[in-house]
Coordinates of C-alpha atoms and ligand atoms in Angstrom, one line a residue:
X1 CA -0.8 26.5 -12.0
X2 CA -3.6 28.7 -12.8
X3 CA -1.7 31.5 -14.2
X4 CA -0.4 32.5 -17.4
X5 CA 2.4 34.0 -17.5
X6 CA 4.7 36.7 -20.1
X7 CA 8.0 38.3 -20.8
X8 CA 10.2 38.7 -23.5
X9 CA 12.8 35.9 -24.2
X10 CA 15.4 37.7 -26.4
X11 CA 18.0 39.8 -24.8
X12 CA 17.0 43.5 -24.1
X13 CA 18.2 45.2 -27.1
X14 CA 17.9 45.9 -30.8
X15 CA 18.3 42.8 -32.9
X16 CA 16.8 41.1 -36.3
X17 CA 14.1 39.4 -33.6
X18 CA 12.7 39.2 -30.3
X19 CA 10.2 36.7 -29.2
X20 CA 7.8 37.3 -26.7
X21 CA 6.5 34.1 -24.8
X22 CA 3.5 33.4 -23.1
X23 CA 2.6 30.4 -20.8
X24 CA -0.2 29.1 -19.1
X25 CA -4.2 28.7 -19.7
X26 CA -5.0 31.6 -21.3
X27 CA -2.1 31.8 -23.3
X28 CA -3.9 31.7 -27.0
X29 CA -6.7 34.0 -25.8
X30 CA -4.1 36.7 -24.2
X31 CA -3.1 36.4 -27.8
X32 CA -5.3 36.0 -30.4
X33 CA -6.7 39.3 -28.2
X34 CA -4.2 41.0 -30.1
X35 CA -3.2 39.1 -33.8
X36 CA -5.0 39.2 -36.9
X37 CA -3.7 36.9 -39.5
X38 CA -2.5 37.5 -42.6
X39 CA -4.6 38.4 -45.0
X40 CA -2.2 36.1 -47.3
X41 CA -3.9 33.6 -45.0
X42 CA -7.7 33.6 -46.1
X43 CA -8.3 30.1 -45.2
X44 CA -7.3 30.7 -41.4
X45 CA -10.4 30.0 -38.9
X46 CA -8.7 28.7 -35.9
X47 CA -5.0 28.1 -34.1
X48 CA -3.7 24.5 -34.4
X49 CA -1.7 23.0 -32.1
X50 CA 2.1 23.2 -33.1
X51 CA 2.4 25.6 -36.1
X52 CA 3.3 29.6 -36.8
X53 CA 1.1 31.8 -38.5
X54 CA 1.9 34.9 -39.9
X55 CA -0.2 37.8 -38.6
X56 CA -0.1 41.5 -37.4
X57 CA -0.1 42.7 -33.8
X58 CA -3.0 45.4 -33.5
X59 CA -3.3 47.8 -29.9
X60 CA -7.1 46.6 -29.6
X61 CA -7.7 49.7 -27.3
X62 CA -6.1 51.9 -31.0
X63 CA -6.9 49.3 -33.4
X64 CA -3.2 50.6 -34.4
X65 CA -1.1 48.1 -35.9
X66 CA 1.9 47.5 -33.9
X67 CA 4.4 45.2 -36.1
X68 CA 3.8 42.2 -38.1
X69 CA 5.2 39.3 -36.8
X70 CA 5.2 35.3 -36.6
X71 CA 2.8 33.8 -33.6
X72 CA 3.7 30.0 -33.0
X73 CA 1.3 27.8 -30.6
X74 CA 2.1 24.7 -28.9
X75 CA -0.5 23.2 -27.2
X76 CA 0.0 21.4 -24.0
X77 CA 1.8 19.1 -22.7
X78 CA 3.8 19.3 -25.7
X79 CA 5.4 22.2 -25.0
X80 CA 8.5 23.4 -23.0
X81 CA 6.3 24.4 -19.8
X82 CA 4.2 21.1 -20.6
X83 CA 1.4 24.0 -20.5
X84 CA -0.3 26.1 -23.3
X85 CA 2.8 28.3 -24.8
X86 CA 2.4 31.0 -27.6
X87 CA 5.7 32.7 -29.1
X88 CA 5.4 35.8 -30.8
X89 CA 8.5 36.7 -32.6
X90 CA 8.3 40.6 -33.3
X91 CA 11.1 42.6 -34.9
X92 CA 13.5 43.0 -32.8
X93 CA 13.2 46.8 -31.3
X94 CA 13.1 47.7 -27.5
X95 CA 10.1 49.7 -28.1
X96 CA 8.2 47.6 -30.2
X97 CA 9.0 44.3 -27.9
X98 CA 8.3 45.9 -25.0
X99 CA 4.7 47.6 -26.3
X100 CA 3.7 43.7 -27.1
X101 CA 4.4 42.5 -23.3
X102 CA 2.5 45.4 -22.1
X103 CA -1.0 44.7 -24.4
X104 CA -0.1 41.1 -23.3
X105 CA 0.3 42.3 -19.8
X106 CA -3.0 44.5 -20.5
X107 CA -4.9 41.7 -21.3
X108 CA -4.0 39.6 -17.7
X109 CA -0.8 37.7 -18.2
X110 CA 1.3 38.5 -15.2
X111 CA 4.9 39.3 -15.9
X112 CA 7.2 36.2 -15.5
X113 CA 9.6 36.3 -12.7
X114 CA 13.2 35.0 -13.8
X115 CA 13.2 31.1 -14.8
X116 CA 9.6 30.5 -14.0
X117 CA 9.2 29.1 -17.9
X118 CA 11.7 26.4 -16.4
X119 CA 10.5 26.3 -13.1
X120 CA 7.7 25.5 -14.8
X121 CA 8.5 22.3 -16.4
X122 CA 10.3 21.4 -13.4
X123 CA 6.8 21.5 -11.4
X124 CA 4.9 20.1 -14.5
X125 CA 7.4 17.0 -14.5
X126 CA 9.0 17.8 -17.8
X127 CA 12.0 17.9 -16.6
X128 CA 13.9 17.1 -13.7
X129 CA 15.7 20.1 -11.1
X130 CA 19.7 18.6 -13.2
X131 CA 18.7 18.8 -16.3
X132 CA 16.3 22.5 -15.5
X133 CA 20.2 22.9 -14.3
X134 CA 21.8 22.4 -17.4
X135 CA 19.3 24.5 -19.0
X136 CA 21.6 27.5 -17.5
X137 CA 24.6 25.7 -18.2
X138 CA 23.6 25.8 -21.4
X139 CA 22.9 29.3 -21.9
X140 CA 26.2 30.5 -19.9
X141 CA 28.3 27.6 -21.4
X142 CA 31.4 29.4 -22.9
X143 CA 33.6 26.7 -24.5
X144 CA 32.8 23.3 -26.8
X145 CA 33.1 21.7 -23.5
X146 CA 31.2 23.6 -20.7
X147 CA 28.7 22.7 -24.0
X148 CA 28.6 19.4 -24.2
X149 CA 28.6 18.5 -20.8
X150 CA 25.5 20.9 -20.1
X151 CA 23.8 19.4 -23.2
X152 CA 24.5 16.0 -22.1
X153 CA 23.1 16.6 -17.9
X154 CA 20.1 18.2 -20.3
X155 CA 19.8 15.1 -22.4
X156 CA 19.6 13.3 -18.9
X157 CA 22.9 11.6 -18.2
X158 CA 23.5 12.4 -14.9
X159 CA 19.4 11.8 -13.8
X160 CA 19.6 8.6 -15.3
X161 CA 23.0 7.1 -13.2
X162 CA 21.0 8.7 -10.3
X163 CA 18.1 7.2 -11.5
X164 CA 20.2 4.0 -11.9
X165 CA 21.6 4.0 -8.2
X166 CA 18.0 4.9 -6.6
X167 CA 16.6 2.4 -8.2
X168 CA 19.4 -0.5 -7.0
X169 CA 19.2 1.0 -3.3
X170 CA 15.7 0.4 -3.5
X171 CA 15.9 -3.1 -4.5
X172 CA 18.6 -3.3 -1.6
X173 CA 16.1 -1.6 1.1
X174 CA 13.8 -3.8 0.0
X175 CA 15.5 -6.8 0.7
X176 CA 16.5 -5.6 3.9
X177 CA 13.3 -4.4 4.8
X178 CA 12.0 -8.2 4.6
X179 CA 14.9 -9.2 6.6
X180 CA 13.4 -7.2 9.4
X181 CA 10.2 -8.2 8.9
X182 CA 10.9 -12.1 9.0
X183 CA 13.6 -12.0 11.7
X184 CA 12.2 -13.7 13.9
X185 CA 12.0 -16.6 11.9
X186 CA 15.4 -16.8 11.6
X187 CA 14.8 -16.0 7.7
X188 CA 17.5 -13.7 5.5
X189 CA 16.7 -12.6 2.6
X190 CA 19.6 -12.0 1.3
X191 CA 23.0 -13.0 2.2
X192 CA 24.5 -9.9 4.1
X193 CA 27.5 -10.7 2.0
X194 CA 25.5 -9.7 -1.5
X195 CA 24.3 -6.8 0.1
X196 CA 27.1 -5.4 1.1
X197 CA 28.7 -6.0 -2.5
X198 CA 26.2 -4.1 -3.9
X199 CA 26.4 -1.4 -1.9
X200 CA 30.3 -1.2 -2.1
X201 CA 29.7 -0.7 -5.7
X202 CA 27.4 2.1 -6.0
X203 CA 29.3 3.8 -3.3
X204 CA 32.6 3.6 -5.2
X205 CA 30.9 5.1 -8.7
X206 CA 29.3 7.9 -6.7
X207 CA 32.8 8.2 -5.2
X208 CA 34.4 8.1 -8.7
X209 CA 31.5 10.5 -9.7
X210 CA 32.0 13.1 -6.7
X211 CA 35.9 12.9 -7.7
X212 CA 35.2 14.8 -11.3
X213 CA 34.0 17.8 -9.6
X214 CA 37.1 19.5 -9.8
X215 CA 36.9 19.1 -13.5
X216 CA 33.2 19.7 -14.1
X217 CA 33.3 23.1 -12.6
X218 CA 36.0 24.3 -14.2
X219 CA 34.4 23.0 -17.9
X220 CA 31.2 25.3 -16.2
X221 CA 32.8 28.1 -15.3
X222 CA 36.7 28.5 -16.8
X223 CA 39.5 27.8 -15.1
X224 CA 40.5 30.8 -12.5
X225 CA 44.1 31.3 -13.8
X226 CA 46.4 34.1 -11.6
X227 CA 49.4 35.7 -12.9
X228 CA 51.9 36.5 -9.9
X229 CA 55.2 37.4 -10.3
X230 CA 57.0 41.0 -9.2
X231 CA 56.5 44.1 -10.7
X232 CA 57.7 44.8 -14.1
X233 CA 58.1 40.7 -15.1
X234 CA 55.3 41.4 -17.2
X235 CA 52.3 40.0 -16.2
X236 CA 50.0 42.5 -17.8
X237 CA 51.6 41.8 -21.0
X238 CA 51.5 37.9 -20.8
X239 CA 47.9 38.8 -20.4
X240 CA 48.1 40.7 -23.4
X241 CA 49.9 38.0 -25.2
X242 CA 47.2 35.2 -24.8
X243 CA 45.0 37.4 -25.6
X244 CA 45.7 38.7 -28.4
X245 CA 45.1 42.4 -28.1
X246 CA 46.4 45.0 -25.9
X247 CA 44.0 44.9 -22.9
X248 CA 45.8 45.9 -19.9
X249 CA 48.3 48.5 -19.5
X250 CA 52.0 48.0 -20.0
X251 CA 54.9 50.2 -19.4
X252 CA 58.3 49.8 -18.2
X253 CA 57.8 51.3 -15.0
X254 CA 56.9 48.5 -12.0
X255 CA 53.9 49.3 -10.6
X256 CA 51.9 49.9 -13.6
X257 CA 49.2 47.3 -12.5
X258 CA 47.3 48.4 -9.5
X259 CA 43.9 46.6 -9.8
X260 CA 42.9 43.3 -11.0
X261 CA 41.9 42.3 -14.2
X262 CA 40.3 39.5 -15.5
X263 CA 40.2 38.3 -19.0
X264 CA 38.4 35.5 -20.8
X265 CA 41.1 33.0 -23.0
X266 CA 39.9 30.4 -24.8
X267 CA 41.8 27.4 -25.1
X268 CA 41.0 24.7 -27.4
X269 CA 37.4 23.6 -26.6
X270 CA 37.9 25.4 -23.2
X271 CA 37.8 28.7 -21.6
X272 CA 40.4 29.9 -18.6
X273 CA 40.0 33.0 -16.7
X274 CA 43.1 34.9 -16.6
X275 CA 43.5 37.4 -13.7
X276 CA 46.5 40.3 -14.2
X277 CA 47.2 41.9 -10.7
X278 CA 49.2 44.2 -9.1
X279 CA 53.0 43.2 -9.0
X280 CA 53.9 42.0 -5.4
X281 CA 56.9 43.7 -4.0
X282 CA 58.4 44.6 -0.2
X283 CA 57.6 48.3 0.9
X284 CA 54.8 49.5 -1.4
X285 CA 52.7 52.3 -1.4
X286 CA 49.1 52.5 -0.3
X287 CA 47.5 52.2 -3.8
X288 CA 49.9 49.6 -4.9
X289 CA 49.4 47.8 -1.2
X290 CA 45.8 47.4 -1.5
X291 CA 46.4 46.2 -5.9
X292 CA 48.8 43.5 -3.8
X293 CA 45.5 42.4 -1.3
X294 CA 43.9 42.0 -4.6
X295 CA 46.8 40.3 -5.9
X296 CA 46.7 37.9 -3.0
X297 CA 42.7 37.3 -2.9
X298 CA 43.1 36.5 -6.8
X299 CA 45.8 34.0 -6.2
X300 CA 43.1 32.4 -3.3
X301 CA 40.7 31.9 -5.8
X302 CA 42.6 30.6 -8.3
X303 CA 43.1 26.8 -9.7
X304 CA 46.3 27.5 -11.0
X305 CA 48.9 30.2 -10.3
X306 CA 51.7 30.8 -13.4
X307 CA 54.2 32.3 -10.8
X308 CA 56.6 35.0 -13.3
X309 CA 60.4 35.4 -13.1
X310 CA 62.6 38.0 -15.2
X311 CA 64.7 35.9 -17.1
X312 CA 67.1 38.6 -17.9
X313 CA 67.7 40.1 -14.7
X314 CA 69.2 38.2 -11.6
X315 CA 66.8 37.3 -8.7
X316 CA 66.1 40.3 -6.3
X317 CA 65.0 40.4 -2.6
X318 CA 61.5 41.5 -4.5
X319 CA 61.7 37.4 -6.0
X320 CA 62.2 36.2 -3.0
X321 CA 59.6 37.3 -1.2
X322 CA 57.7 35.5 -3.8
X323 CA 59.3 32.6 -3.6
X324 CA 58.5 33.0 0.4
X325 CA 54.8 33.6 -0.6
X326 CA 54.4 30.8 -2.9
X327 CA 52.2 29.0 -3.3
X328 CA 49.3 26.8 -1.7
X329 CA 47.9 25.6 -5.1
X330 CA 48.8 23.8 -8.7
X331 CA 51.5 26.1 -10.3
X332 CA 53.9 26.8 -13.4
X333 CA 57.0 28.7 -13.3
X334 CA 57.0 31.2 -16.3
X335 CA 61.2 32.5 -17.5
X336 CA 59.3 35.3 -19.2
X337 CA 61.6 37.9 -21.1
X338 CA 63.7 34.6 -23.0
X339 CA 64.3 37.0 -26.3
X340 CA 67.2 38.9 -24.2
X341 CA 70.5 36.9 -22.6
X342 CA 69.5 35.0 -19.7
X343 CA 70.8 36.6 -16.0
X344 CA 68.1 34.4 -14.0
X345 CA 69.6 32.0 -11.7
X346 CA 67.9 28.7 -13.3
X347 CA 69.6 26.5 -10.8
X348 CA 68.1 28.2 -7.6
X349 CA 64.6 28.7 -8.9
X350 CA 64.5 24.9 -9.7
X351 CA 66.2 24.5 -6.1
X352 CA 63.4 26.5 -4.4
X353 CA 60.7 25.2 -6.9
X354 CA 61.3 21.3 -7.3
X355 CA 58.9 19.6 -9.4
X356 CA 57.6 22.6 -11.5
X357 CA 57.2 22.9 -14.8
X358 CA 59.3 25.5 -16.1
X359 CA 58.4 27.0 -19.3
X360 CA 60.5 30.1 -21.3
X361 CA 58.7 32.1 -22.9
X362 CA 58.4 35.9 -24.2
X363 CA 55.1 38.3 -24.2
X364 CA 57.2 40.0 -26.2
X365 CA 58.0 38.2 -29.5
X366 CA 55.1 35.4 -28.3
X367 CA 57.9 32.5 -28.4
X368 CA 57.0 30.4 -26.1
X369 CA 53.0 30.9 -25.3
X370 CA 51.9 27.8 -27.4
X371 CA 53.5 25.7 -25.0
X372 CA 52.1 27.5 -22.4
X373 CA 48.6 27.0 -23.5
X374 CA 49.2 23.6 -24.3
X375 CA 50.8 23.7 -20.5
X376 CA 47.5 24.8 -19.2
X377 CA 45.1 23.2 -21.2
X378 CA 46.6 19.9 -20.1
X379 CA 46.7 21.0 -16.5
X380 CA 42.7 21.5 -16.8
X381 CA 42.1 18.6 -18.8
X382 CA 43.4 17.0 -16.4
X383 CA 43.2 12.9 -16.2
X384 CA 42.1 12.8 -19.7
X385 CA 39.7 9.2 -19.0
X386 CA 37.5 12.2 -17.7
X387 CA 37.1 13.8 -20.6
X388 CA 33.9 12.4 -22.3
X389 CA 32.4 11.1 -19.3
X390 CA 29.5 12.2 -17.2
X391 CA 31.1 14.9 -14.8
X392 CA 29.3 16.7 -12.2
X393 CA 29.8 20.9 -12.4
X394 CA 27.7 21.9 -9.5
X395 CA 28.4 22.3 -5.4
X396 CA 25.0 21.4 -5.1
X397 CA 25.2 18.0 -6.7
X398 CA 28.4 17.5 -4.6
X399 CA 27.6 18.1 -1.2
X400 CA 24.4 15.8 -1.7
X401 CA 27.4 12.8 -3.3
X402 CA 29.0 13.4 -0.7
X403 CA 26.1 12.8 2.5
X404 CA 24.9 10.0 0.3
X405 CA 28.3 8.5 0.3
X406 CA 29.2 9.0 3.8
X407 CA 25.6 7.2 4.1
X408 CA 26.5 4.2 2.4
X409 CA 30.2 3.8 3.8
X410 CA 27.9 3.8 7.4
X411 CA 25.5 1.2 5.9
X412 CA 28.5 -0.4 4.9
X413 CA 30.1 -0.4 8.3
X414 CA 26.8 -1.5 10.4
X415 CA 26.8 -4.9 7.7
X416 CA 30.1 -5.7 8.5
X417 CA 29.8 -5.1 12.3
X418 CA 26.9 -7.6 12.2
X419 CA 24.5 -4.6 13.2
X420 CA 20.6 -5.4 13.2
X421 CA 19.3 -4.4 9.3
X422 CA 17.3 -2.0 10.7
X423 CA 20.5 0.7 11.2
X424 CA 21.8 -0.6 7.6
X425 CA 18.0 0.3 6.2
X426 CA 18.2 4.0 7.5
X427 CA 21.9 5.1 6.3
X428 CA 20.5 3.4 3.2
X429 CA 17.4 5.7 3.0
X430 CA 19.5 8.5 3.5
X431 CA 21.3 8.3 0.9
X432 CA 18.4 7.9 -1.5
X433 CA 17.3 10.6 -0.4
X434 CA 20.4 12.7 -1.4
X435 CA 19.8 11.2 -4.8
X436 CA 16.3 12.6 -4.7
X437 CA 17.3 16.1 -3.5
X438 CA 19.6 16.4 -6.6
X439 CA 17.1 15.5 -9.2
X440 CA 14.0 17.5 -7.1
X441 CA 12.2 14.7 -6.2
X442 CA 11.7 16.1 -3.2
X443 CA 12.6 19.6 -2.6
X444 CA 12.1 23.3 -0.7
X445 CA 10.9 26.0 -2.2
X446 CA 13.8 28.3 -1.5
X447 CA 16.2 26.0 -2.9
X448 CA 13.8 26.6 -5.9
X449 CA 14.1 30.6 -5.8
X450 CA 17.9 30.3 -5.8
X451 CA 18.5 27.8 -8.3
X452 CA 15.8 29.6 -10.8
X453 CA 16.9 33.2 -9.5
X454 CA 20.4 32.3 -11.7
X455 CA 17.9 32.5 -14.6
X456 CA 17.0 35.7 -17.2
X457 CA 13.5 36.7 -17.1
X458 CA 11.5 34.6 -20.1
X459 CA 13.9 31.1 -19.5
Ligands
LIG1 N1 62.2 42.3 -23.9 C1 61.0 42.0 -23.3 N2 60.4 42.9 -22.6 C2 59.2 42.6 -22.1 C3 58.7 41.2 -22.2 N3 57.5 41.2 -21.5 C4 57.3 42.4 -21.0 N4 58.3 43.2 -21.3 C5 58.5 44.7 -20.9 O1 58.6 44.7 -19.5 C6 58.0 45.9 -19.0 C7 56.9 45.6 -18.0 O2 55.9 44.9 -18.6 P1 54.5 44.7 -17.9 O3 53.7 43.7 -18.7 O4 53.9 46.1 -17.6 O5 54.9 44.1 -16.5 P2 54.0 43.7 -15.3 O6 54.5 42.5 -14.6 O7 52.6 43.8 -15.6 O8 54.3 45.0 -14.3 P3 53.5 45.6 -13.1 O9 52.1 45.9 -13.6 O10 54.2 46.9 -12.8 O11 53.5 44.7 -12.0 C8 57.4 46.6 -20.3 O12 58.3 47.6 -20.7 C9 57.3 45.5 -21.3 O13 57.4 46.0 -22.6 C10 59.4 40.3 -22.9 O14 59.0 39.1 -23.1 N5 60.6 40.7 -23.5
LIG2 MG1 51.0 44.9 -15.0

């Protein structure tokens, strides 16, 4: 990596800082090109590894000063690139940030593409392709719990159980790998029996591993909650309700919802998505048809649906077709409207909708919506022996569980069968080498450029 690299690491935008980062080779000289240290700083003769100094940034084309700011060096490896890294905090102006880059720029650095600061440690070995992961996770985390997990994959709890599980197939390959090698003497190495114990075992905690992806995404990302129910049971103002303020539009006429809304709730220590839609009803017209496509595409990518009856009117045609509709996924019937006398025929809806939870509640005076957060933050919790544990949160890391597990349950199946080691040696390798793939011990560079393409320019 010959390089050396800049951009600005703060958010585009006026704030009390904004840091300017440089790494590679030349880091230090791009910079000291351009600081003069505080005159408060007499003594100063040369940069030392691992320590700000004070200084000014001066245009040496001008010799105009630019801003005074705070220039910190870390020499490598010890840094976050394991290269030579310089941070220049300025004050925190568009103008002024961007003037820095450009002398930077000016003096050779070459603009950073997105994540190549991270990219970077993942090439110099600082950090493995999960925990360069996390490193977003952390950054877009949006709850306590999207937080811990991506500070615990960070910390390296999901590299070391891979680690863990490499290192035991190894040991098994290796054993098997003599068994080929001495067959003819009628040697074995180990009893096939042993073998296949072992590699039960690490297949059923990848399995029990690739089983908490449901979970881990939704701690990543929210859960995708839709509100469905016909027009005028009020959905937009349930919405309202959770959140706290009036976001989407309510009046009494049905139809007022036409497109799709999504709002961020947080629950607890985690974050739901909460989608509003269009009321779904027979006969509409063509604006309020294609709000009901959206309705229907929101429901499809939801985890859970909170399907919405008027409990103070009696079930239409309009319900029914609902209740035709419903629903492929995990849902919760909502009796919304429970501050006026109860019409709603209770008895049917269970009929129609065995098994639900039912929960009465109205967006109007609120009654009702702790339960209903409690309602859904259980639902996402989930199995709550999940909750501390090391969960996966990526489709990546899954579909590479699941070939090394389908590997191993082959392995498996060739011991038992009595199959030559040889055919148990290859499923075996294969799944290594979907534990490898996961933490980047081997891996493409275009699965590079889309994992680090998620990154902002200067991560
Ligand atoms: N009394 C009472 N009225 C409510 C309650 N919730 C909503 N409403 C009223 O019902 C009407 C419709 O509410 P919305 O929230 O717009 O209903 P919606 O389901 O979003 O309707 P569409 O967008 O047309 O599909 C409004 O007049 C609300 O004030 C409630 O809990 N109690
Ligand atoms: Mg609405």
């Amino acid at each position: 990596m010959s390089d050396t690299i800049a951009a600005i690491a703060t958010p585009a935008g006026e704030g009390g800082i904004s840091v300017i980062r440089l790494s590679g080779p030349k880091s230090l000289a791009f910079a000291s090109a351009l600081f003069r240290p505080s005159s408060a700083d007499p003594h100063f003769k040369e940069f030392a590894p691992q320590r700000a100094y004070f200084g000014e940034i001066h245009d040496p084309g001008t010799q105009a000063m630019v801003d005074e700011v705070l220039l910190t060096f870390f020499k490598a490896p010890k840094s976050f690139t394991a290269e030579d890294v310089v941070e220049i905090s300025a004050h925190g102006g568009l103008f002024v940030t961007n003037k820095i880059l450009e002398l930077l720029l000016d003096q050779g650095a070459r603009l950073a593409e997105p994540g190549e600061f991270t990219r970077r440690a993942f090439l110099n070995g600082r950090i493995d392709l999960s925990q360069a992961e996390a490193v977003t996770d952390i950054i877009h985390a949006a709850s306590d719990r999207a937080l811990r997990s991506a500070v615990s994959q960070l910390k390296g709890s999901l590299s070391s159980k891979l680690n863990e599980w490499y290192e035991r197939l190894l040991a098994v390959l290796a054993q098997l790998e003599a068994s080929i090698d001495f067959s003819e003497e009628g040697l074995e190495f180990q009893k096939r029996e042993t073998t296949l114990a072992e590699i039960q075992a690490i297949q059923k905690d990848l399995h029990a591993l690739i089983e908490t992806y449901r979970q881990g995404k939704i701690f990543r990302e929210g859960a995708q909650v839709a509100l469905l129910g016909k027009p005028n049971v009020g959905k937009s103002s349930l919405l309202n309700g959770l959140l706290k303020e009036d976001r989407a539009i309510v009046t009494p006429m049905p139809g007022t919802t036409r497109d799709t809304l999504e709002e961020r709730v947080r629950i607890r220590d985690i974050h739901i998505n909460i989608i509003d839609a269009a009321g779904i009803r027979e006969n509409p017209e063509l604006i309020e048809k294609k709000g009901i496509e959206r309705a229907k595409a929101a429901l499809n990518r939801a985890d859970l649906a909170l399907v919405i009856f008027d409990a103070s009117e009696a079930l239409d045609a309009n319900d029914d077709l609902l209740i035709r509709e419903a629903v492929d996924k995990p849902y919760k019937i909502l009796l919304n409207k429970c501050d006026l006398p109860e019409q709603v025929d209770v008895p049917t809806l269970e009929k129609k909708f065995p098994n639900a939870e039912f929960i009465r509640l109205s967006a109007k005076t609120g009654a009702g919506l702790d339960a209903l957060r409690e309602s859904i933050y259980r639902f996402v919790m989930g199995d709550s022996s999940c909750n501390e544990t090391l969960v996966i949160t990526r489709e990546r890391h899954r579909q590479c569980l699941m070939q090394a597990s389908d590997a191993l349950l082959k392995s498996c199946a060739s011991l038992e069968q009595e199959l030559s080691e040889e055919f148990v040696a290859v499923d075996v390798t294969m799944a290594m080498d979907q534990l490898s793939i996961i933490l980047g011990k081997t891996f493409a560079e275009d699965l590079l450029d889309q994992i680090f393409g998620e990154f902002c320019i200067g991560k």
